[in-house]
Amino acid sequence: MAGWPWWLQVALVFVAARLVSAAIFMAAAIHQGANPWFPPAPDYWNFITIWDGRWYTEAADNGYPSELPVDQNGVVKENAWAFYALFPFLARGLSAITGLGTLQALTAIAMVAGLGAALVIFRLFGEFAGRRTAMWGVVFVSTFPVSPILQVPYAESLNLLLLAAALLLVVRRHYLMAIPVVLLMCLSRPTGVPFAAMLGLLFLRRLWLRFRPPPGSPTSPGTSARELVALAVLGLVTCMGALAWPTIAWAVTGDPTAYTRTETAWRGHDLVPFKPWFDTGRMLFGPVLGVLAPFVFAGLFVLLMTSKPVRALGTELRLWCASYMGYLLLFLHPQTSTFRMLLPLFPLALGAALLSRSKAYRGTVVVMFVLLQIVWVVWLWAWAQLPGGGDYPP
């Protein structure tokens, strides 16, 4: 395969990984019992369309409510405003053109976008590593424990494609060309805020290097006034894009907090920055260790970001990973869906590939990832009602 075109190699890697995930889904589906969506032991196509796929179908078929649904206490109930519009509206368009059902259209878009994301990720990784190592980075992303999400009707694959494309354009310093990509990304999933934070930090660094160049480098490359202006424009547009969906929800419902109230409907309490991490820490580790757990987690992440393999990722990718993790620490309510939300940290897959060139190491990582896919699908994707009702979401 070494002499084949790069795009064919990447496509084969991604398709092979998705076939492995499909086998895991089908094996789990055989053992699926009673659930809220269909009879026990469903086929593959029914099995992959559960959970949030039904919410995206609701948004595509019926749009978004003009009034927020509330319970008898005035608390907002779960509704479609938690699911950004780009993915379901693309599915609506594809359904109108082809006659496919909404769930089938959502699944088709997710699969195609996942393949596109793998291709773009290879080009992005190629900016920092050789072809073989970049390919191993794509293998790691394609087999990551939550990578089955790239072939189900969720918006993760579309967001991953747009995020990787935006990062590639930023790395190549095509800031103005990145604007339409970033705006679409902001309408696919809530990654606009950390992306804007990354651009702000990058702008400050470029500004610092312009006026304080490193010793022996009086003219630091890439710090011209033109590039600084273009980067600032991209940052401002990203800020507006990050606020676009909450603003649309406000305009349609008349409630300025429509989006945040909808998001918190899944967690059962108001959004308080950082607090959910300490609540979860105390629940898992007790009143003392639970308070320390978030600090330990943050410290370990800092050590990871300062390690030699990760430092090789370049400024933009490291700033993205740091900004996105900061966003999760600030706003996320950690629970079983957290594993899926780590997917935008995909640049760290290249760091993992750079850690060692040993085939034994890299092969072991892939095997462990596939085994953890089985854990993720059986534990979180398959439905098994908890004693108190419901189930842990994937």
mmCIF file of C-alpha atoms in Angstrom:
data_model
loop_
_atom_site.group_PDB
_atom_site.id
_atom_site.type_symbol
_atom_site.label_atom_id
_atom_site.label_comp_id
_atom_site.label_asym_id
_atom_site.label_seq_id
_atom_site.Cartn_x
_atom_site.Cartn_y
_atom_site.Cartn_z
ATOM 1 C CA MET A 1 0.000 0.000 0.000
ATOM 2 C CA ALA A 2 2.999 2.308 0.404
ATOM 3 C CA GLY A 3 2.904 3.376 -3.228
ATOM 4 C CA TRP A 4 -0.832 4.036 -3.336
ATOM 5 C CA PRO A 5 -2.202 7.631 -3.305
ATOM 6 C CA TRP A 6 -2.434 9.082 0.179
ATOM 7 C CA TRP A 7 -6.166 9.664 -0.082
ATOM 8 C CA LEU A 8 -6.780 6.018 -0.955
ATOM 9 C CA GLN A 9 -4.674 4.846 1.981
ATOM 10 C CA VAL A 10 -6.554 7.125 4.371
ATOM 11 C CA ALA A 11 -9.917 6.049 2.957
ATOM 12 C CA LEU A 12 -9.071 2.379 3.367
ATOM 13 C CA VAL A 13 -7.907 2.926 6.940
ATOM 14 C CA PHE A 14 -11.100 4.774 7.818
ATOM 15 C CA VAL A 15 -13.427 2.298 6.090
ATOM 16 C CA ALA A 16 -11.673 -0.657 7.718
ATOM 17 C CA ALA A 17 -12.039 0.983 11.127
ATOM 18 C CA ARG A 18 -15.723 1.620 10.520
ATOM 19 C CA LEU A 19 -16.281 -2.009 9.490
ATOM 20 C CA VAL A 20 -14.710 -3.117 12.769
ATOM 21 C CA SER A 21 -17.004 -0.724 14.656
ATOM 22 C CA ALA A 22 -19.984 -1.994 12.639
ATOM 23 C CA ALA A 23 -19.167 -5.550 13.717
ATOM 24 C CA ILE A 24 -19.095 -4.383 17.343
ATOM 25 C CA PHE A 25 -22.451 -2.636 16.909
ATOM 26 C CA MET A 26 -24.024 -5.727 15.331
ATOM 27 C CA ALA A 27 -22.730 -8.015 18.067
ATOM 28 C CA ALA A 28 -24.107 -5.682 20.739
ATOM 29 C CA ALA A 29 -27.430 -5.362 18.916
ATOM 30 C CA ILE A 30 -27.993 -9.120 19.142
ATOM 31 C CA HIS A 31 -28.035 -8.788 22.938
ATOM 32 C CA GLN A 32 -30.067 -5.569 23.051
ATOM 33 C CA GLY A 33 -33.133 -6.117 25.195
ATOM 34 C CA ALA A 34 -36.241 -4.008 25.709
ATOM 35 C CA ASN A 35 -35.641 -0.321 25.027
ATOM 36 C CA PRO A 36 -37.586 2.892 24.283
ATOM 37 C CA TRP A 37 -37.128 2.756 20.495
ATOM 38 C CA PHE A 38 -37.706 -0.677 18.944
ATOM 39 C CA PRO A 39 -38.164 -4.396 19.767
ATOM 40 C CA PRO A 40 -35.251 -6.382 21.240
ATOM 41 C CA ALA A 41 -32.368 -7.557 19.024
ATOM 42 C CA PRO A 42 -32.712 -4.849 16.347
ATOM 43 C CA ASP A 43 -30.790 -4.831 13.085
ATOM 44 C CA TYR A 44 -27.668 -2.730 12.639
ATOM 45 C CA TRP A 45 -29.379 0.262 11.009
ATOM 46 C CA ASN A 46 -31.988 0.590 13.738
ATOM 47 C CA PHE A 47 -29.417 0.080 16.473
ATOM 48 C CA ILE A 48 -27.189 2.962 15.373
ATOM 49 C CA THR A 49 -30.053 5.476 15.133
ATOM 50 C CA ILE A 50 -30.960 5.677 18.816
ATOM 51 C CA TRP A 51 -30.165 8.318 21.454
ATOM 52 C CA ASP A 52 -29.506 11.792 20.028
ATOM 53 C CA GLY A 53 -30.142 10.576 16.493
ATOM 54 C CA ARG A 54 -33.834 10.819 17.318
ATOM 55 C CA TRP A 55 -33.407 14.432 18.464
ATOM 56 C CA TYR A 56 -31.665 15.361 15.224
ATOM 57 C CA THR A 57 -34.537 13.688 13.374
ATOM 58 C CA GLU A 58 -36.994 15.799 15.354
ATOM 59 C CA ALA A 59 -35.092 18.972 14.433
ATOM 60 C CA ALA A 60 -34.903 17.988 10.763
ATOM 61 C CA ASP A 61 -38.550 16.983 10.437
ATOM 62 C CA ASN A 62 -40.273 19.501 12.699
ATOM 63 C CA GLY A 63 -37.796 22.310 13.260
ATOM 64 C CA TYR A 64 -37.305 23.962 16.638
ATOM 65 C CA PRO A 65 -40.049 24.923 19.119
ATOM 66 C CA SER A 66 -41.037 28.584 19.257
ATOM 67 C CA GLU A 67 -41.916 28.116 22.922
ATOM 68 C CA LEU A 68 -39.710 26.216 25.339
ATOM 69 C CA PRO A 69 -41.498 23.191 26.813
ATOM 70 C CA VAL A 70 -41.640 23.432 30.608
ATOM 71 C CA ASP A 71 -42.858 21.174 33.387
ATOM 72 C CA GLN A 72 -45.359 22.082 36.097
ATOM 73 C CA ASN A 73 -42.616 23.873 38.035
ATOM 74 C CA GLY A 74 -41.599 26.028 35.090
ATOM 75 C CA VAL A 75 -38.352 24.116 34.505
ATOM 76 C CA VAL A 76 -37.420 23.743 30.838
ATOM 77 C CA LYS A 77 -37.688 20.172 29.590
ATOM 78 C CA GLU A 78 -35.432 18.450 27.082
ATOM 79 C CA ASN A 79 -35.998 19.809 23.573
ATOM 80 C CA ALA A 80 -34.401 20.217 20.160
ATOM 81 C CA TRP A 81 -32.661 23.541 20.896
ATOM 82 C CA ALA A 82 -29.758 21.601 22.418
ATOM 83 C CA PHE A 83 -28.905 20.274 18.932
ATOM 84 C CA TYR A 84 -27.302 22.672 16.477
ATOM 85 C CA ALA A 85 -29.055 23.154 13.140
ATOM 86 C CA LEU A 86 -26.436 22.520 10.442
ATOM 87 C CA PHE A 87 -26.499 18.721 10.669
ATOM 88 C CA PRO A 88 -30.303 18.230 10.684
ATOM 89 C CA PHE A 89 -30.868 20.875 8.001
ATOM 90 C CA LEU A 90 -28.326 19.189 5.705
ATOM 91 C CA ALA A 91 -30.233 15.955 6.265
ATOM 92 C CA ARG A 92 -33.500 17.691 5.413
ATOM 93 C CA GLY A 93 -31.988 18.891 2.155
ATOM 94 C CA LEU A 94 -30.562 15.477 1.299
ATOM 95 C CA SER A 95 -33.912 13.842 2.046
ATOM 96 C CA ALA A 96 -35.697 16.297 -0.240
ATOM 97 C CA ILE A 97 -33.238 15.627 -3.073
ATOM 98 C CA THR A 98 -32.899 11.849 -2.793
ATOM 99 C CA GLY A 99 -36.092 10.721 -1.084
ATOM 100 C CA LEU A 100 -34.144 9.103 1.751
ATOM 101 C CA GLY A 101 -35.715 8.977 5.187
ATOM 102 C CA THR A 102 -34.391 11.479 7.688
ATOM 103 C CA LEU A 103 -32.468 8.962 9.784
ATOM 104 C CA GLN A 104 -30.924 7.456 6.662
ATOM 105 C CA ALA A 105 -29.914 10.904 5.434
ATOM 106 C CA LEU A 106 -28.395 11.771 8.803
ATOM 107 C CA THR A 107 -26.421 8.524 8.803
ATOM 108 C CA ALA A 108 -25.177 9.052 5.243
ATOM 109 C CA ILE A 109 -23.982 12.582 6.023
ATOM 110 C CA ALA A 110 -22.256 11.390 9.182
ATOM 111 C CA MET A 111 -20.378 8.644 7.342
ATOM 112 C CA VAL A 112 -19.292 10.860 4.440
ATOM 113 C CA ALA A 113 -18.260 13.631 6.826
ATOM 114 C CA GLY A 114 -16.286 11.136 8.897
ATOM 115 C CA LEU A 115 -14.350 10.054 5.809
ATOM 116 C CA GLY A 116 -13.765 13.692 4.887
ATOM 117 C CA ALA A 117 -12.524 14.382 8.402
ATOM 118 C CA ALA A 118 -9.994 11.537 8.155
ATOM 119 C CA LEU A 119 -8.648 12.957 4.880
ATOM 120 C CA VAL A 120 -8.313 16.479 6.286
ATOM 121 C CA ILE A 121 -6.763 15.195 9.520
ATOM 122 C CA PHE A 122 -4.064 13.402 7.521
ATOM 123 C CA ARG A 123 -3.174 16.650 5.757
ATOM 124 C CA LEU A 124 -3.188 18.491 9.070
ATOM 125 C CA PHE A 125 -0.937 15.913 10.731
ATOM 126 C CA GLY A 126 1.330 16.067 7.692
ATOM 127 C CA GLU A 127 2.173 19.652 8.650
ATOM 128 C CA PHE A 128 4.008 18.344 11.737
ATOM 129 C CA ALA A 129 5.116 14.789 10.932
ATOM 130 C CA GLY A 130 6.179 12.511 8.129
ATOM 131 C CA ARG A 131 3.717 10.572 6.018
ATOM 132 C CA ARG A 132 3.956 7.313 7.961
ATOM 133 C CA THR A 133 3.543 8.945 11.369
ATOM 134 C CA ALA A 134 0.681 11.103 10.083
ATOM 135 C CA MET A 135 -1.010 7.944 8.824
ATOM 136 C CA TRP A 136 -0.632 6.310 12.233
ATOM 137 C CA GLY A 137 -2.224 9.413 13.750
ATOM 138 C CA VAL A 138 -5.206 8.891 11.435
ATOM 139 C CA VAL A 139 -5.325 5.216 12.471
ATOM 140 C CA PHE A 140 -5.481 6.269 16.128
ATOM 141 C CA VAL A 141 -8.283 8.760 15.450
ATOM 142 C CA SER A 142 -10.211 6.207 13.364
ATOM 143 C CA THR A 143 -10.000 3.522 16.058
ATOM 144 C CA PHE A 144 -10.354 5.755 19.118
ATOM 145 C CA PRO A 145 -12.686 4.207 21.736
ATOM 146 C CA VAL A 146 -15.516 6.628 20.850
ATOM 147 C CA SER A 147 -14.844 6.554 17.082
ATOM 148 C CA PRO A 148 -18.030 4.515 16.435
ATOM 149 C CA ILE A 149 -19.792 7.857 16.878
ATOM 150 C CA LEU A 150 -18.429 8.766 13.419
ATOM 151 C CA GLN A 151 -20.832 6.343 11.699
ATOM 152 C CA VAL A 152 -24.067 7.065 13.566
ATOM 153 C CA PRO A 153 -26.499 9.986 13.068
ATOM 154 C CA TYR A 154 -24.680 12.328 15.436
ATOM 155 C CA ALA A 155 -23.095 15.662 14.443
ATOM 156 C CA GLU A 156 -19.624 14.685 15.730
ATOM 157 C CA SER A 157 -18.259 13.624 12.332
ATOM 158 C CA LEU A 158 -19.476 16.796 10.607
ATOM 159 C CA ASN A 159 -18.036 18.936 13.384
ATOM 160 C CA LEU A 160 -14.764 16.997 13.265
ATOM 161 C CA LEU A 161 -14.485 17.642 9.521
ATOM 162 C CA LEU A 162 -15.086 21.374 9.914
ATOM 163 C CA LEU A 163 -12.836 21.642 12.973
ATOM 164 C CA ALA A 164 -9.954 19.844 11.252
ATOM 165 C CA ALA A 165 -10.369 22.011 8.142
ATOM 166 C CA ALA A 166 -10.418 25.184 10.249
ATOM 167 C CA LEU A 167 -7.300 24.119 12.148
ATOM 168 C CA LEU A 168 -5.511 23.264 8.889
ATOM 169 C CA LEU A 169 -6.278 26.711 7.478
ATOM 170 C CA VAL A 170 -5.122 28.385 10.692
ATOM 171 C CA VAL A 171 -1.911 26.351 10.757
ATOM 172 C CA ARG A 172 -1.241 27.411 7.163
ATOM 173 C CA ARG A 173 -2.153 31.000 8.158
ATOM 174 C CA HIS A 174 -5.020 31.301 5.690
ATOM 175 C CA TYR A 175 -7.039 33.173 8.278
ATOM 176 C CA LEU A 176 -9.587 34.859 6.011
ATOM 177 C CA MET A 177 -10.196 31.633 4.070
ATOM 178 C CA ALA A 178 -11.032 29.969 7.386
ATOM 179 C CA ILE A 179 -13.977 32.311 8.086
ATOM 180 C CA PRO A 180 -16.742 30.373 6.235
ATOM 181 C CA VAL A 181 -15.456 27.068 7.600
ATOM 182 C CA VAL A 182 -15.450 28.377 11.156
ATOM 183 C CA LEU A 183 -18.952 29.806 10.815
ATOM 184 C CA LEU A 184 -20.263 26.440 9.648
ATOM 185 C CA MET A 185 -18.384 24.747 12.489
ATOM 186 C CA CYS A 186 -20.101 27.067 14.978
ATOM 187 C CA LEU A 187 -23.474 25.883 13.670
ATOM 188 C CA SER A 188 -22.626 22.177 13.907
ATOM 189 C CA ARG A 189 -21.638 21.781 17.564
ATOM 190 C CA PRO A 190 -20.621 24.097 20.443
ATOM 191 C CA THR A 191 -16.928 24.377 19.567
ATOM 192 C CA GLY A 192 -16.992 28.077 18.694
ATOM 193 C CA VAL A 193 -16.159 29.369 22.173
ATOM 194 C CA PRO A 194 -12.934 27.346 22.643
ATOM 195 C CA PHE A 195 -11.935 28.044 19.033
ATOM 196 C CA ALA A 196 -12.337 31.776 19.650
ATOM 197 C CA ALA A 197 -10.263 31.424 22.828
ATOM 198 C CA MET A 198 -7.559 29.629 20.858
ATOM 199 C CA LEU A 199 -7.485 32.385 18.250
ATOM 200 C CA GLY A 200 -7.295 35.045 20.964
ATOM 201 C CA LEU A 201 -4.314 33.351 22.581
ATOM 202 C CA LEU A 202 -2.683 32.865 19.191
ATOM 203 C CA PHE A 203 -3.164 36.550 18.378
ATOM 204 C CA LEU A 204 -1.520 37.585 21.647
ATOM 205 C CA ARG A 205 1.405 35.284 20.954
ATOM 206 C CA ARG A 206 1.824 36.581 17.393
ATOM 207 C CA LEU A 207 1.639 40.153 18.708
ATOM 208 C CA TRP A 208 4.268 39.387 21.338
ATOM 209 C CA LEU A 209 6.584 37.829 18.785
ATOM 210 C CA ARG A 210 6.188 40.828 16.513
ATOM 211 C CA PHE A 211 7.442 43.249 19.126
ATOM 212 C CA ARG A 212 9.565 40.820 21.168
ATOM 213 C CA PRO A 213 11.148 38.454 18.635
ATOM 214 C CA PRO A 214 13.280 35.601 19.967
ATOM 215 C CA PRO A 215 17.021 36.281 20.295
ATOM 216 C CA GLY A 216 18.765 35.967 16.957
ATOM 217 C CA SER A 217 15.475 36.303 15.057
ATOM 218 C CA PRO A 218 14.817 40.027 14.556
ATOM 219 C CA THR A 219 12.053 39.363 12.048
ATOM 220 C CA SER A 220 9.951 36.524 13.382
ATOM 221 C CA PRO A 221 8.118 34.807 10.495
ATOM 222 C CA GLY A 222 4.383 35.139 10.286
ATOM 223 C CA THR A 223 4.028 38.251 12.427
ATOM 224 C CA SER A 224 3.349 40.845 9.747
ATOM 225 C CA ALA A 225 0.715 43.481 10.342
ATOM 226 C CA ARG A 226 -1.416 42.023 7.544
ATOM 227 C CA GLU A 227 -1.494 38.600 9.178
ATOM 228 C CA LEU A 228 -2.238 40.086 12.594
ATOM 229 C CA VAL A 229 -5.229 41.941 11.164
ATOM 230 C CA ALA A 230 -6.482 38.837 9.365
ATOM 231 C CA LEU A 231 -6.104 36.780 12.541
ATOM 232 C CA ALA A 232 -7.964 39.425 14.548
ATOM 233 C CA VAL A 233 -10.790 39.458 11.990
ATOM 234 C CA LEU A 234 -11.073 35.666 12.164
ATOM 235 C CA GLY A 235 -11.165 35.849 15.946
ATOM 236 C CA LEU A 236 -13.947 38.440 15.957
ATOM 237 C CA VAL A 237 -15.997 36.480 13.418
ATOM 238 C CA THR A 238 -15.532 33.315 15.475
ATOM 239 C CA CYS A 239 -16.816 35.123 18.562
ATOM 240 C CA MET A 240 -19.927 36.131 16.646
ATOM 241 C CA GLY A 241 -20.303 32.605 15.283
ATOM 242 C CA ALA A 242 -20.023 31.145 18.780
ATOM 243 C CA LEU A 243 -22.941 33.331 19.882
ATOM 244 C CA ALA A 244 -25.007 32.696 16.759
ATOM 245 C CA TRP A 245 -26.941 29.632 17.925
ATOM 246 C CA PRO A 246 -27.859 30.990 21.397
ATOM 247 C CA THR A 247 -28.894 34.219 19.646
ATOM 248 C CA ILE A 248 -31.082 32.329 17.165
ATOM 249 C CA ALA A 249 -32.718 30.442 20.038
ATOM 250 C CA TRP A 250 -33.373 33.777 21.758
ATOM 251 C CA ALA A 251 -34.848 35.315 18.601
ATOM 252 C CA VAL A 252 -37.200 32.385 17.981
ATOM 253 C CA THR A 253 -38.360 31.767 21.548
ATOM 254 C CA GLY A 254 -38.107 35.276 22.984
ATOM 255 C CA ASP A 255 -36.068 33.882 25.895
ATOM 256 C CA PRO A 256 -32.456 35.180 26.035
ATOM 257 C CA THR A 257 -31.436 32.072 28.018
ATOM 258 C CA ALA A 258 -33.288 29.569 25.827
ATOM 259 C CA TYR A 259 -30.184 27.677 24.771
ATOM 260 C CA THR A 260 -28.504 27.480 28.184
ATOM 261 C CA ARG A 261 -31.768 26.534 29.908
ATOM 262 C CA THR A 262 -32.233 23.767 27.364
ATOM 263 C CA GLU A 263 -28.677 22.489 27.807
ATOM 264 C CA THR A 264 -29.062 22.328 31.567
ATOM 265 C CA ALA A 265 -32.311 20.359 31.209
ATOM 266 C CA TRP A 266 -30.166 17.239 30.771
ATOM 267 C CA ARG A 267 -28.195 17.854 33.967
ATOM 268 C CA GLY A 268 -31.069 18.935 36.195
ATOM 269 C CA HIS A 269 -29.568 22.141 37.603
ATOM 270 C CA ASP A 270 -28.290 25.558 36.545
ATOM 271 C CA LEU A 271 -24.958 26.094 34.850
ATOM 272 C CA VAL A 272 -22.318 27.053 37.424
ATOM 273 C CA PRO A 273 -18.741 27.136 36.049
ATOM 274 C CA PHE A 274 -16.370 24.485 37.459
ATOM 275 C CA LYS A 275 -18.862 23.313 40.111
ATOM 276 C CA PRO A 276 -19.992 20.094 38.337
ATOM 277 C CA TRP A 277 -16.419 18.782 38.333
ATOM 278 C CA PHE A 278 -16.206 19.096 42.114
ATOM 279 C CA ASP A 279 -19.692 17.607 42.539
ATOM 280 C CA THR A 280 -18.725 14.604 40.422
ATOM 281 C CA GLY A 281 -15.381 14.342 42.212
ATOM 282 C CA ARG A 282 -17.071 14.173 45.608
ATOM 283 C CA MET A 283 -19.563 11.612 44.302
ATOM 284 C CA LEU A 284 -16.794 9.354 42.973
ATOM 285 C CA PHE A 285 -13.979 9.846 45.481
ATOM 286 C CA GLY A 286 -15.524 11.253 48.649
ATOM 287 C CA PRO A 287 -15.541 14.697 50.301
ATOM 288 C CA VAL A 288 -11.748 15.150 50.489
ATOM 289 C CA LEU A 289 -10.261 13.380 47.488
ATOM 290 C CA GLY A 290 -13.230 14.521 45.431
ATOM 291 C CA VAL A 291 -12.261 18.169 45.903
ATOM 292 C CA LEU A 292 -8.672 17.411 44.930
ATOM 293 C CA ALA A 293 -9.579 15.266 41.899
ATOM 294 C CA PRO A 294 -10.255 18.153 39.455
ATOM 295 C CA PHE A 295 -6.923 19.752 40.359
ATOM 296 C CA VAL A 296 -5.116 16.437 39.853
ATOM 297 C CA PHE A 297 -6.849 15.996 36.499
ATOM 298 C CA ALA A 298 -5.909 19.508 35.398
ATOM 299 C CA GLY A 299 -2.310 18.984 36.558
ATOM 300 C CA LEU A 300 -2.000 15.758 34.589
ATOM 301 C CA PHE A 301 -3.323 17.491 31.498
ATOM 302 C CA VAL A 302 -0.729 20.255 31.896
ATOM 303 C CA LEU A 303 2.007 17.615 32.108
ATOM 304 C CA LEU A 304 0.624 16.014 28.951
ATOM 305 C CA MET A 305 0.621 19.333 27.092
ATOM 306 C CA THR A 306 4.238 20.020 28.066
ATOM 307 C CA SER A 307 5.500 16.556 27.076
ATOM 308 C CA LYS A 308 7.926 16.268 24.173
ATOM 309 C CA PRO A 309 5.550 14.488 21.720
ATOM 310 C CA VAL A 310 2.804 17.068 22.272
ATOM 311 C CA ARG A 311 5.205 19.995 21.976
ATOM 312 C CA ALA A 312 5.923 18.734 18.451
ATOM 313 C CA LEU A 313 2.305 19.486 17.463
ATOM 314 C CA GLY A 314 2.979 23.172 16.980
ATOM 315 C CA THR A 315 1.531 26.236 18.630
ATOM 316 C CA GLU A 316 -1.909 26.214 17.021
ATOM 317 C CA LEU A 317 -2.813 22.603 17.824
ATOM 318 C CA ARG A 318 -1.525 22.846 21.390
ATOM 319 C CA LEU A 319 -3.464 26.058 21.959
ATOM 320 C CA TRP A 320 -6.576 24.382 20.574
ATOM 321 C CA CYS A 321 -6.257 21.399 22.910
ATOM 322 C CA ALA A 322 -5.615 23.657 25.908
ATOM 323 C CA SER A 323 -8.531 25.959 25.026
ATOM 324 C CA TYR A 324 -10.935 23.092 24.459
ATOM 325 C CA MET A 325 -9.997 21.377 27.714
ATOM 326 C CA GLY A 326 -10.369 24.707 29.515
ATOM 327 C CA TYR A 327 -13.828 25.030 27.970
ATOM 328 C CA LEU A 328 -14.781 21.562 29.219
ATOM 329 C CA LEU A 329 -13.510 22.339 32.712
ATOM 330 C CA LEU A 330 -15.443 25.583 32.750
ATOM 331 C CA PHE A 331 -18.813 24.450 31.379
ATOM 332 C CA LEU A 332 -19.054 20.665 31.141
ATOM 333 C CA HIS A 333 -21.015 18.519 33.534
ATOM 334 C CA PRO A 334 -18.773 15.422 33.620
ATOM 335 C CA GLN A 335 -20.674 12.191 33.052
ATOM 336 C CA THR A 336 -20.681 9.311 30.596
ATOM 337 C CA SER A 337 -21.067 11.607 27.556
ATOM 338 C CA THR A 338 -17.732 13.197 28.490
ATOM 339 C CA PHE A 339 -15.863 10.416 26.663
ATOM 340 C CA ARG A 340 -17.582 11.394 23.405
ATOM 341 C CA MET A 341 -16.865 15.063 23.992
ATOM 342 C CA LEU A 342 -13.119 14.373 24.118
ATOM 343 C CA LEU A 343 -13.088 13.667 20.369
ATOM 344 C CA PRO A 344 -12.182 17.298 19.419
ATOM 345 C CA LEU A 345 -8.863 16.685 21.210
ATOM 346 C CA PHE A 346 -7.939 14.532 18.182
ATOM 347 C CA PRO A 347 -4.573 16.342 17.624
ATOM 348 C CA LEU A 348 -3.287 14.419 20.637
ATOM 349 C CA ALA A 349 -3.530 11.276 18.476
ATOM 350 C CA LEU A 350 -0.537 12.575 16.538
ATOM 351 C CA GLY A 351 1.288 13.104 19.826
ATOM 352 C CA ALA A 352 0.562 9.471 20.675
ATOM 353 C CA ALA A 353 1.968 8.395 17.295
ATOM 354 C CA LEU A 354 5.078 10.529 17.868
ATOM 355 C CA LEU A 355 5.692 8.950 21.266
ATOM 356 C CA SER A 356 7.331 5.900 19.689
ATOM 357 C CA ARG A 357 7.970 4.542 16.210
ATOM 358 C CA SER A 358 7.756 0.983 17.512
ATOM 359 C CA LYS A 359 5.267 -1.111 15.533
ATOM 360 C CA ALA A 360 4.591 -3.114 18.683
ATOM 361 C CA TYR A 361 3.639 0.053 20.574
ATOM 362 C CA ARG A 362 1.466 1.448 17.809
ATOM 363 C CA GLY A 363 -0.217 -1.888 17.174
ATOM 364 C CA THR A 364 -0.909 -2.319 20.886
ATOM 365 C CA VAL A 365 -2.551 1.108 21.011
ATOM 366 C CA VAL A 366 -4.873 0.137 18.147
ATOM 367 C CA VAL A 367 -5.788 -3.186 19.796
ATOM 368 C CA MET A 368 -6.530 -1.458 23.106
ATOM 369 C CA PHE A 369 -8.613 1.182 21.329
ATOM 370 C CA VAL A 370 -10.712 -1.492 19.604
ATOM 371 C CA LEU A 371 -11.228 -3.344 22.896
ATOM 372 C CA LEU A 372 -12.339 -0.078 24.496
ATOM 373 C CA GLN A 373 -14.757 0.421 21.592
ATOM 374 C CA ILE A 374 -16.437 -2.789 22.715
ATOM 375 C CA VAL A 375 -16.647 -1.421 26.254
ATOM 376 C CA TRP A 376 -18.089 1.895 25.032
ATOM 377 C CA VAL A 377 -20.720 0.317 22.760
ATOM 378 C CA VAL A 378 -21.846 -2.356 25.220
ATOM 379 C CA TRP A 379 -21.755 -0.119 28.286
ATOM 380 C CA LEU A 380 -23.069 3.166 26.911
ATOM 381 C CA TRP A 381 -24.617 2.759 23.466
ATOM 382 C CA ALA A 382 -26.689 -0.339 24.196
ATOM 383 C CA TRP A 383 -29.717 0.414 26.356
ATOM 384 C CA ALA A 384 -30.004 -1.242 29.772
ATOM 385 C CA GLN A 385 -32.418 0.413 32.160
ATOM 386 C CA LEU A 386 -30.983 1.513 35.482
ATOM 387 C CA PRO A 387 -32.781 0.725 38.756
ATOM 388 C CA GLY A 388 -33.989 4.335 38.967
ATOM 389 C CA GLY A 389 -35.067 4.429 35.315
ATOM 390 C CA GLY A 390 -33.299 5.606 32.185
ATOM 391 C CA ASP A 391 -29.735 4.702 31.253
ATOM 392 C CA TYR A 392 -26.314 6.321 31.039
ATOM 393 C CA PRO A 393 -26.072 8.282 27.749
ATOM 394 C CA PRO A 394 -23.216 7.667 25.291
#
